[in-house]
Amino acid sequence: MKTKIYKLFCVGFLSCAASTTFISCSDFLDEHVPQGTLSDEQVKSPTNAEAMVVSAYAIFTTAEDINSSFSMWNFDVRSDDAYKGGSGTSDGDVFHQLEVQQGVLTTNWNINDMWERLYNSLSRVNSAIALLNTTDDSYQMKAQRLAEMKFLRAYGHFLLKRLYKNIPFVMNENLTYDEYNMLSNTQYSNDEGWQLIIDDLTDAYNTLPAKQADKGRPTKAAAAAFLAKVYLYKAYRQDDAKSNQVTSINEDDLQKVIEYTNPTLYSNYGLESDFHNNFRPEEQYENGIESLWAIQYSRNDGSTYGNLNWSYGLIPPNIPGATDGGCDFYKPSQNLVNAYRTGADGLPLLDTFNQKDYNKAEDNADPRLFLTVGIPGLPYMFNKNYMMEETSIWSRSNGLYGYNVSLKQNVDPALIDQYLIKGSYWASSMNRIVFRYAEVLLNRAEAYAQLGQTSEAIQLVNQLRSRAASSTQMIASYQGAYGVKMYVANYKGNYSKDEAVKIVKMERRLEMGMECERFFDLVRWGDAATVLNKYYAEEVGHCAIYSGAHFTANKDEYLPIPFKQLSASNGHYTQNIGNW
């Protein structure tokens, strides 16, 4: 069993559909915290501080659920990577509205639910910081634990900012209730908001150790990777209050990306030999060389279901006799499948990839296609007992959302009761990698490309393509057994800045497809309206729901501020542009 620090603490909750089950989590309290009335000295003791820190970690598993996954898969259905899935448009109708960008209301429950869950998580983190600040300086772990909590506070704010753009920042851990209600969501410009997150991460980076005994705690390298990612978001300036357009790309911020992706900072990390190793549940693959920081899940830890990952519970397909009750959400789009086609030179087809649908008998494909998307005619999760077909087994919507299935979030049905466990929904003990080393390379490549250092950018892209070419441990038989053609090659020659940027953007999509990053990438690049409206027009033949879809620039890039929060703010919140 893996060593985890995400033990349940105090009261957490799992919200499944319309029911809410409260889970008593007093075991940690009973074992580690003095019971009865606590003196001031006991409250400020290192033991109690450690308990509060564990509580802050725990909230990032217990506060999310199938409808509000902190992975953001529910909200990535707005991208060209994935369809919402499920049984039809009324199954998760509020997510259907986001997918087609029509009828989205500020009163929709999912928009407010994610806001509340993330701010509840930040409240837990700030409570830990407040207590740590009162402990005696003789507490040897004080500085490191504060650094960990600032990392988590940055993470919570980062998730919120990508969703809502204009958010209140809770940087003062000692806010009173009245002071909290006085916070404004427009106190800081977009640039200043990213800087607040960077400030917390810089403090964390300066203190965190190179290694942690507990795998769930961030390291110095994790903070560096996070800093690079935030600086990359900050570089694409969107500070016009009347627009969500990218007005400039800041070179100083790009230089910071280069600084925090320097290979010397990642001496303990690197690329897995096989791409698929990042998405396996077995203990020998989790927390591997590519995993810089992951949300830790576990099984058999003494509770009924363990500390399982329920946030992917809607994604498994409904396979009779195996994953009965699977809900078949978050289905890869045909557009994504087509993106993995390669030409005779083994390179992506870039702008022309969607002019012809991928045909496994005719087309070359990047091996990452078969490790990202389950396709009819091939084994589901590499298990020949579950051959995918164009039937209702593989599409609860009877083909409305197609027949492809996501592989990165799912687990082989042969591992049911080991790593795939049935409760109210399906759950697994598989970690969710938040930052992996491949993204560090992509972020560095993007910064180099935008700075015009194209050869450096292409060299980094080629590292990922070389790894893709050798990632065949699970699919080595596919060419002979199923007639697929796999071919991926490296880029050669010289490229202009615009060409290099286009290459890096495409490589990011191929490497991180179905990892819930695509929509946010399109928004930060300023590409969302152009890419998605083209996607709707082209994809309507594969998925009829897009017949009335339209992405409205300067509105649909971000969720509206929830009506409930706006109403309770006593006039201190301002609605995002384009919403009412």
Coordinates of N, CA and C in Angstrom, one line a residue, residues 236-419:
Y236 N 0.7 36.0 -21.3 CA -0.4 36.3 -22.3 C -1.3 37.3 -21.6
R237 N -1.0 38.6 -21.8 CA -1.7 39.7 -21.0 C -3.1 39.8 -21.5
Q238 N -4.0 39.8 -20.5 CA -5.5 40.1 -20.8 C -6.0 41.1 -19.8
D239 N -5.4 42.3 -19.8 CA -5.7 43.2 -18.7 C -6.7 44.3 -19.2
D240 N -7.2 44.2 -20.4 CA -8.3 45.2 -20.8 C -9.6 44.8 -20.1
A241 N -10.1 45.6 -19.2 CA -11.3 45.3 -18.4 C -12.5 45.1 -19.3
K242 N -12.5 45.5 -20.6 CA -13.6 45.4 -21.5 C -13.4 44.3 -22.5
S243 N -12.4 43.4 -22.2 CA -12.1 42.4 -23.2 C -11.3 41.3 -22.5
N244 N -11.5 40.1 -23.1 CA -10.7 38.9 -22.7 C -9.6 38.6 -23.7
Q245 N -9.3 39.5 -24.6 CA -8.4 39.3 -25.7 C -6.9 39.4 -25.2
V246 N -6.0 38.7 -25.8 CA -4.6 38.8 -25.5 C -4.1 40.1 -26.1
T247 N -3.7 41.0 -25.3 CA -3.2 42.3 -25.9 C -1.7 42.3 -26.2
S248 N -1.0 41.5 -25.5 CA 0.5 41.4 -25.7 C 1.0 40.1 -25.1
I249 N 2.2 39.8 -25.4 CA 2.9 38.6 -24.8 C 4.2 39.2 -24.2
N250 N 4.3 39.1 -22.9 CA 5.3 39.7 -22.1 C 6.6 38.9 -22.1
E251 N 7.7 39.5 -22.6 CA 8.9 38.7 -22.7 C 9.6 38.5 -21.4
D252 N 9.4 39.4 -20.4 CA 10.0 39.2 -19.1 C 9.4 37.9 -18.4
D253 N 8.1 37.8 -18.6 CA 7.4 36.6 -18.1 C 7.9 35.3 -18.8
L254 N 8.1 35.4 -20.1 CA 8.6 34.3 -20.8 C 10.0 33.9 -20.3
Q255 N 10.8 34.9 -20.0 CA 12.2 34.6 -19.5 C 12.1 33.9 -18.1
K256 N 11.1 34.2 -17.3 CA 10.8 33.5 -16.0 C 10.5 32.1 -16.3
V257 N 9.7 31.8 -17.3 CA 9.4 30.4 -17.7 C 10.7 29.7 -18.0
I258 N 11.5 30.3 -18.8 CA 12.8 29.7 -19.1 C 13.6 29.4 -17.8
E259 N 13.6 30.4 -16.9 CA 14.3 30.3 -15.6 C 13.8 29.1 -14.8
Y260 N 12.5 28.9 -14.7 CA 12.0 27.9 -13.8 C 11.8 26.6 -14.5
T261 N 12.1 26.5 -15.7 CA 12.2 25.2 -16.4 C 13.6 24.7 -16.7
N262 N 14.5 25.4 -16.1 CA 15.9 25.0 -16.3 C 16.1 23.5 -15.9
P263 N 16.7 22.7 -16.7 CA 16.8 21.3 -16.4 C 17.5 21.0 -15.1
T264 N 18.4 21.9 -14.6 CA 19.1 21.6 -13.4 C 18.2 21.6 -12.2
L265 N 17.0 22.2 -12.3 CA 16.1 22.2 -11.2 C 15.3 20.8 -11.1
Y266 N 15.5 20.0 -12.1 CA 14.7 18.7 -12.1 C 15.6 17.5 -12.2
S267 N 16.6 17.5 -11.4 CA 17.6 16.4 -11.4 C 17.0 15.1 -11.0
N268 N 15.9 15.2 -10.2 CA 15.3 13.9 -9.7 C 14.1 13.5 -10.6
Y269 N 13.9 14.2 -11.7 CA 12.8 13.9 -12.6 C 13.2 13.8 -14.0
G270 N 12.3 13.3 -14.8 CA 12.5 13.1 -16.2 C 11.3 12.5 -16.9
L271 N 11.4 12.1 -18.1 CA 10.3 11.5 -18.9 C 10.3 10.0 -18.6
E272 N 9.1 9.5 -18.4 CA 8.9 8.0 -18.3 C 9.4 7.4 -19.6
S273 N 9.9 6.2 -19.6 CA 10.3 5.5 -20.8 C 9.1 5.3 -21.7
D274 N 8.0 5.1 -21.2 CA 6.7 4.9 -21.9 C 5.7 5.9 -21.4
F275 N 5.1 6.6 -22.4 CA 4.1 7.6 -22.1 C 2.9 7.0 -21.2
H276 N 2.5 5.8 -21.4 CA 1.4 5.2 -20.7 C 1.7 5.0 -19.2
N277 N 2.9 4.9 -18.8 CA 3.2 4.7 -17.4 C 2.6 5.8 -16.5
N278 N 2.4 7.0 -17.1 CA 1.8 8.1 -16.3 C 0.3 7.8 -15.9
F279 N -0.3 6.9 -16.6 CA -1.7 6.7 -16.4 C -2.1 5.3 -16.0
R280 N -1.2 4.7 -15.2 CA -1.5 3.3 -14.7 C -1.7 3.4 -13.2
P281 N -2.6 2.6 -12.6 CA -2.9 2.7 -11.2 C -2.0 1.9 -10.3
E282 N -1.3 0.9 -10.8 CA -0.5 0.1 -10.0 C 0.6 0.9 -9.2
E283 N 0.9 0.5 -8.0 CA 1.8 1.2 -7.2 C 3.2 1.4 -7.8
Q284 N 3.6 0.5 -8.5 CA 5.0 0.6 -9.1 C 5.1 1.7 -10.2
Y285 N 3.9 2.1 -10.7 CA 3.9 3.2 -11.7 C 3.6 4.5 -11.1
E286 N 3.0 4.6 -10.0 CA 2.5 5.9 -9.4 C 3.7 6.6 -8.8
N287 N 3.7 7.9 -8.8 CA 4.8 8.7 -8.3 C 6.1 8.4 -8.9
G288 N 6.0 8.2 -10.2 CA 7.2 7.9 -11.0 C 8.0 9.1 -11.3
I289 N 9.0 8.9 -12.2 CA 10.0 9.9 -12.4 C 9.4 11.1 -13.1
E290 N 8.3 11.0 -13.8 CA 7.7 12.1 -14.5 C 6.7 12.9 -13.6
S291 N 6.3 12.3 -12.5 CA 5.2 12.9 -11.6 C 5.9 13.9 -10.7
L292 N 5.7 15.2 -10.9 CA 6.3 16.2 -10.1 C 5.4 16.5 -8.9
W293 N 4.1 16.4 -9.0 CA 3.2 16.6 -7.9 C 1.9 16.0 -8.3
A294 N 1.4 15.1 -7.5 CA 0.1 14.4 -7.8 C -0.8 14.4 -6.6
I295 N -2.1 14.5 -6.9 CA -3.1 14.2 -5.8 C -3.1 12.7 -5.5
Q296 N -2.9 12.4 -4.3 CA -2.7 11.0 -3.9 C -4.0 10.4 -3.4
Y297 N -4.3 9.3 -4.1 CA -5.4 8.4 -3.6 C -4.9 7.1 -3.2
S298 N -5.7 6.4 -2.4 CA -5.3 5.1 -1.8 C -6.5 4.2 -1.6
R299 N -6.2 2.9 -1.3 CA -7.2 1.9 -1.1 C -6.7 1.2 0.2
N300 N -7.6 0.4 0.8 CA -7.3 -0.4 1.9 C -6.6 0.3 3.0
D301 N -7.1 1.5 3.3 CA -6.5 2.3 4.4 C -7.3 2.3 5.7
G302 N -8.2 1.3 5.8 CA -8.9 1.1 7.0 C -10.4 1.6 7.0
S303 N -10.7 2.4 6.0 CA -12.1 2.9 5.8 C -12.8 2.0 4.7
T304 N -14.1 2.2 4.6 CA -14.9 1.3 3.7 C -14.3 1.3 2.3
Y305 N -14.1 2.5 1.8 CA -13.7 2.6 0.4 C -12.3 3.2 0.3
G306 N -11.6 3.4 1.4 CA -10.3 4.1 1.3 C -10.4 5.5 0.8
N307 N -9.3 6.1 0.5 CA -9.3 7.5 0.0 C -9.2 7.4 -1.5
L308 N -10.3 7.1 -2.1 CA -10.4 6.8 -3.5 C -10.7 8.1 -4.3
N309 N -10.3 8.0 -5.6 CA -10.6 9.1 -6.5 C -12.0 8.9 -7.1
W310 N -13.0 9.6 -6.6 CA -14.4 9.6 -7.0 C -14.6 10.6 -8.2
S311 N -13.7 11.5 -8.4 CA -13.9 12.6 -9.3 C -14.1 12.1 -10.8
Y312 N -13.6 10.9 -11.1 CA -13.7 10.4 -12.4 C -14.9 9.4 -12.5
G313 N -15.7 9.4 -11.5 CA -16.8 8.3 -11.4 C -17.8 8.3 -12.6
L314 N -17.9 9.4 -13.3 CA -18.9 9.4 -14.4 C -18.2 9.0 -15.7
I315 N -16.9 8.8 -15.8 CA -16.2 8.7 -17.1 C -16.3 7.2 -17.6
P316 N -16.2 6.2 -16.7 CA -16.1 4.8 -17.3 C -17.3 4.5 -18.2
P317 N -17.1 3.7 -19.2 CA -18.3 3.3 -20.1 C -19.1 2.2 -19.4
N318 N -20.3 2.0 -19.9 CA -21.2 1.0 -19.2 C -21.1 -0.3 -19.9
I319 N -20.1 -1.2 -19.4 CA -19.9 -2.5 -20.0 C -20.7 -3.5 -19.2
P320 N -21.7 -4.2 -19.9 CA -22.5 -5.2 -19.2 C -21.6 -6.3 -18.6
G321 N -21.8 -6.6 -17.3 CA -21.1 -7.6 -16.6 C -19.7 -7.1 -16.1
A322 N -19.4 -5.9 -16.4 CA -18.1 -5.4 -15.9 C -18.3 -4.0 -15.2
T323 N -18.4 -3.0 -16.0 CA -18.6 -1.6 -15.4 C -20.0 -1.3 -15.5
D324 N -20.9 -2.2 -15.1 CA -22.4 -1.8 -15.0 C -22.5 -0.6 -14.2
G325 N -23.3 0.4 -14.7 CA -23.5 1.6 -14.1 C -22.5 2.7 -14.5
G326 N -21.6 2.3 -15.4 CA -20.7 3.4 -16.0 C -21.5 4.4 -16.7
C327 N -21.1 5.7 -16.6 CA -21.9 6.8 -17.2 C -21.5 7.3 -18.5
D328 N -20.2 7.0 -18.9 CA -19.8 7.3 -20.3 C -19.7 8.7 -20.6
F329 N -19.2 9.5 -19.7 CA -19.0 10.9 -19.9 C -17.5 11.2 -20.4
Y330 N -17.3 12.4 -20.8 CA -16.0 12.9 -21.2 C -15.4 12.0 -22.3
K331 N -16.1 12.1 -23.5 CA -15.7 11.2 -24.6 C -14.8 12.0 -25.6
P332 N -13.7 11.4 -26.1 CA -12.8 12.1 -27.0 C -13.6 12.4 -28.3
S333 N -13.3 13.6 -28.8 CA -13.9 14.0 -30.0 C -13.3 13.4 -31.3
Q334 N -14.0 13.4 -32.4 CA -13.4 13.0 -33.6 C -12.3 13.9 -34.0
N335 N -12.4 15.2 -33.7 CA -11.4 16.2 -34.0 C -10.1 15.9 -33.3
L336 N -10.2 15.4 -32.1 CA -8.9 15.0 -31.4 C -8.3 13.8 -32.0
V337 N -9.1 12.8 -32.3 CA -8.6 11.6 -33.0 C -7.9 12.0 -34.3
N338 N -8.5 12.8 -35.0 CA -7.9 13.2 -36.3 C -6.6 14.0 -36.1
A339 N -6.4 14.7 -35.0 CA -5.2 15.4 -34.7 C -4.0 14.5 -34.6
Y340 N -4.2 13.2 -34.3 CA -3.1 12.3 -34.1 C -2.6 11.7 -35.5
R341 N -3.3 12.0 -36.6 CA -2.9 11.5 -37.9 C -1.5 12.1 -38.2
T342 N -0.7 11.3 -38.8 CA 0.6 11.8 -39.3 C 0.8 11.6 -40.8
G343 N 1.6 12.4 -41.4 CA 1.8 12.3 -42.8 C 2.9 11.3 -43.1
A344 N 3.3 11.2 -44.4 CA 4.3 10.3 -44.8 C 5.7 10.6 -44.1
D345 N 5.8 11.8 -43.6 CA 7.0 12.2 -42.9 C 7.0 11.9 -41.4
G346 N 5.8 11.4 -41.0 CA 5.7 11.1 -39.5 C 5.4 12.3 -38.7
L347 N 5.1 13.5 -39.3 CA 4.8 14.7 -38.6 C 3.3 15.0 -38.6
P348 N 2.8 15.7 -37.6 CA 1.4 16.1 -37.6 C 1.0 16.9 -38.8
L349 N -0.3 16.8 -39.2 CA -0.8 17.4 -40.4 C -1.2 18.9 -40.1
L350 N -1.1 19.3 -38.8 CA -1.3 20.7 -38.4 C -2.7 21.2 -38.9
D351 N -2.7 22.2 -39.8 CA -4.0 22.8 -40.2 C -4.9 21.9 -41.0
T352 N -4.4 20.8 -41.6 CA -5.2 20.0 -42.5 C -5.6 18.7 -41.8
F353 N -5.4 18.5 -40.5 CA -5.7 17.2 -39.9 C -7.1 16.8 -39.9
N354 N -8.0 17.8 -39.9 CA -9.4 17.5 -39.8 C -10.1 17.5 -41.2
Q355 N -9.4 17.6 -42.2 CA -10.0 17.5 -43.6 C -10.4 16.1 -43.9
K356 N -9.9 15.1 -43.2 CA -10.2 13.7 -43.4 C -10.2 13.0 -42.1
D357 N -11.3 12.2 -41.8 CA -11.3 11.5 -40.6 C -10.3 10.4 -40.6
Y358 N -9.7 10.1 -39.4 CA -8.8 9.1 -39.2 C -9.4 7.7 -39.6
N359 N -8.6 6.9 -40.4 CA -9.0 5.6 -40.8 C -7.9 4.7 -40.4
K360 N -8.1 3.8 -39.5 CA -7.0 3.0 -38.9 C -6.4 2.1 -40.0
A361 N -7.1 1.7 -41.0 CA -6.6 0.9 -42.1 C -5.7 1.6 -43.1
E362 N -5.9 3.0 -43.1 CA -5.2 3.7 -44.2 C -4.2 4.7 -43.6
D363 N -4.4 5.3 -42.4 CA -3.7 6.4 -42.0 C -2.6 6.1 -41.0
N364 N -1.5 6.8 -41.1 CA -0.5 6.7 -40.0 C -1.0 7.5 -38.8
A365 N -0.6 7.1 -37.7 CA -1.0 7.8 -36.4 C 0.1 7.8 -35.4
D366 N 0.2 8.8 -34.7 CA 1.0 8.9 -33.5 C 0.6 7.9 -32.5
P367 N 1.5 7.1 -31.9 CA 1.2 6.0 -31.0 C 0.4 6.6 -29.8
R368 N 0.5 7.9 -29.4 CA -0.2 8.4 -28.3 C -1.7 8.4 -28.5
L369 N -2.1 8.3 -29.8 CA -3.6 8.2 -30.1 C -4.1 6.9 -29.3
F370 N -3.4 5.8 -29.4 CA -4.0 4.6 -28.9 C -3.8 4.4 -27.4
L371 N -3.0 5.4 -26.8 CA -2.9 5.4 -25.4 C -3.7 6.5 -24.7
T372 N -4.4 7.3 -25.6 CA -5.3 8.4 -25.1 C -6.7 8.1 -25.4
V373 N -7.0 7.5 -26.5 CA -8.4 7.3 -27.0 C -8.7 5.8 -27.2
G374 N -9.8 5.3 -26.7 CA -10.2 4.0 -27.0 C -11.1 4.1 -28.3
I375 N -10.8 3.3 -29.3 CA -11.4 3.4 -30.6 C -12.1 2.1 -31.0
P376 N -13.3 2.1 -31.6 CA -13.9 0.9 -32.0 C -13.0 0.1 -32.9
G377 N -13.0 -1.3 -32.7 CA -12.1 -2.2 -33.4 C -10.8 -2.5 -32.6
L378 N -10.6 -1.8 -31.5 CA -9.4 -2.0 -30.7 C -9.8 -2.4 -29.2
P379 N -8.9 -3.0 -28.5 CA -9.3 -3.4 -27.1 C -9.4 -2.2 -26.2
Y380 N -10.4 -2.2 -25.3 CA -10.6 -1.2 -24.3 C -9.6 -1.4 -23.2
M381 N -8.9 -0.4 -22.9 CA -7.8 -0.5 -21.8 C -6.9 -1.6 -22.1
F382 N -6.6 -1.9 -23.4 CA -5.6 -2.9 -23.8 C -6.0 -4.3 -23.4
N383 N -7.2 -4.5 -23.1 CA -7.7 -5.8 -22.6 C -8.6 -6.4 -23.8
K384 N -8.1 -7.5 -24.3 CA -8.7 -8.1 -25.5 C -10.1 -8.7 -25.2
N385 N -10.4 -8.8 -23.9 CA -11.8 -9.3 -23.5 C -12.8 -8.3 -23.7
Y386 N -12.4 -7.0 -23.9 CA -13.4 -5.9 -24.1 C -13.0 -5.2 -25.4
M387 N -13.5 -5.8 -26.5 CA -13.2 -5.1 -27.8 C -14.3 -4.1 -28.0
M388 N -13.8 -2.9 -28.4 CA -14.7 -1.8 -28.6 C -15.5 -1.9 -30.0
E389 N -16.7 -1.5 -29.9 CA -17.6 -1.6 -31.1 C -18.4 -0.4 -31.2
E390 N -19.0 -0.2 -32.4 CA -20.0 0.9 -32.6 C -21.4 0.4 -32.2
T391 N -21.5 0.2 -30.8 CA -22.8 -0.3 -30.3 C -23.1 0.6 -29.0
S392 N -24.3 0.4 -28.5 CA -24.8 1.1 -27.3 C -23.9 0.8 -26.1
I393 N -23.2 -0.4 -26.1 CA -22.3 -0.7 -25.0 C -21.3 0.4 -24.8
W394 N -20.8 0.9 -26.0 CA -19.7 1.9 -25.9 C -20.2 3.3 -26.1
S395 N -21.5 3.5 -26.1 CA -22.1 4.9 -26.2 C -23.5 4.8 -25.6
R396 N -23.6 5.4 -24.4 CA -24.9 5.4 -23.7 C -25.9 6.3 -24.5
S397 N -25.3 7.2 -25.4 CA -26.2 8.1 -26.2 C -26.5 7.5 -27.5
N398 N -26.2 6.2 -27.7 CA -26.4 5.5 -29.0 C -25.8 6.3 -30.2
G399 N -24.6 6.7 -30.0 CA -23.8 7.3 -31.0 C -23.9 8.8 -31.1
L400 N -24.8 9.5 -30.3 CA -24.8 10.9 -30.4 C -23.5 11.5 -30.1
Y401 N -22.8 11.0 -29.1 CA -21.4 11.5 -28.7 C -20.3 10.5 -29.3
G402 N -20.7 9.8 -30.3 CA -19.7 8.9 -30.9 C -19.4 7.7 -30.0
Y403 N -18.4 6.9 -30.4 CA -18.1 5.6 -29.7 C -16.7 5.6 -29.1
N404 N -16.0 6.7 -29.2 CA -14.6 6.7 -28.6 C -14.7 6.8 -27.1
V405 N -13.7 6.4 -26.4 CA -13.7 6.4 -24.9 C -12.3 6.9 -24.4
S406 N -12.3 7.7 -23.4 CA -11.1 8.2 -22.8 C -10.4 7.0 -22.1
L407 N -9.1 7.0 -22.3 CA -8.2 6.0 -21.6 C -7.5 6.5 -20.4
K408 N -7.1 7.7 -20.4 CA -6.3 8.2 -19.3 C -6.9 8.2 -17.9
Q409 N -8.2 8.4 -17.9 CA -8.9 8.4 -16.6 C -9.4 7.0 -16.2
N410 N -9.4 6.1 -17.1 CA -10.0 4.8 -16.8 C -9.0 3.7 -16.4
V411 N -9.6 2.6 -15.9 CA -8.8 1.5 -15.4 C -9.3 0.2 -16.0
D412 N -8.4 -0.7 -16.4 CA -8.8 -2.0 -17.0 C -9.8 -2.7 -16.1
P413 N -11.0 -3.1 -16.7 CA -12.0 -3.9 -15.9 C -11.4 -5.1 -15.2
A414 N -10.3 -5.6 -15.7 CA -9.7 -6.8 -15.1 C -9.2 -6.5 -13.7
L415 N -9.1 -5.2 -13.4 CA -8.6 -4.7 -12.1 C -9.7 -4.3 -11.1
I416 N -11.0 -4.7 -11.5 CA -12.1 -4.4 -10.6 C -11.8 -5.1 -9.2
D417 N -12.1 -4.4 -8.2 CA -11.9 -4.7 -6.8 C -10.5 -4.7 -6.4
Q418 N -9.6 -4.3 -7.3 CA -8.2 -4.1 -6.9 C -7.9 -2.6 -7.0
Y419 N -8.0 -2.0 -8.2 CA -7.8 -0.6 -8.5 C -9.0 0.1 -9.0

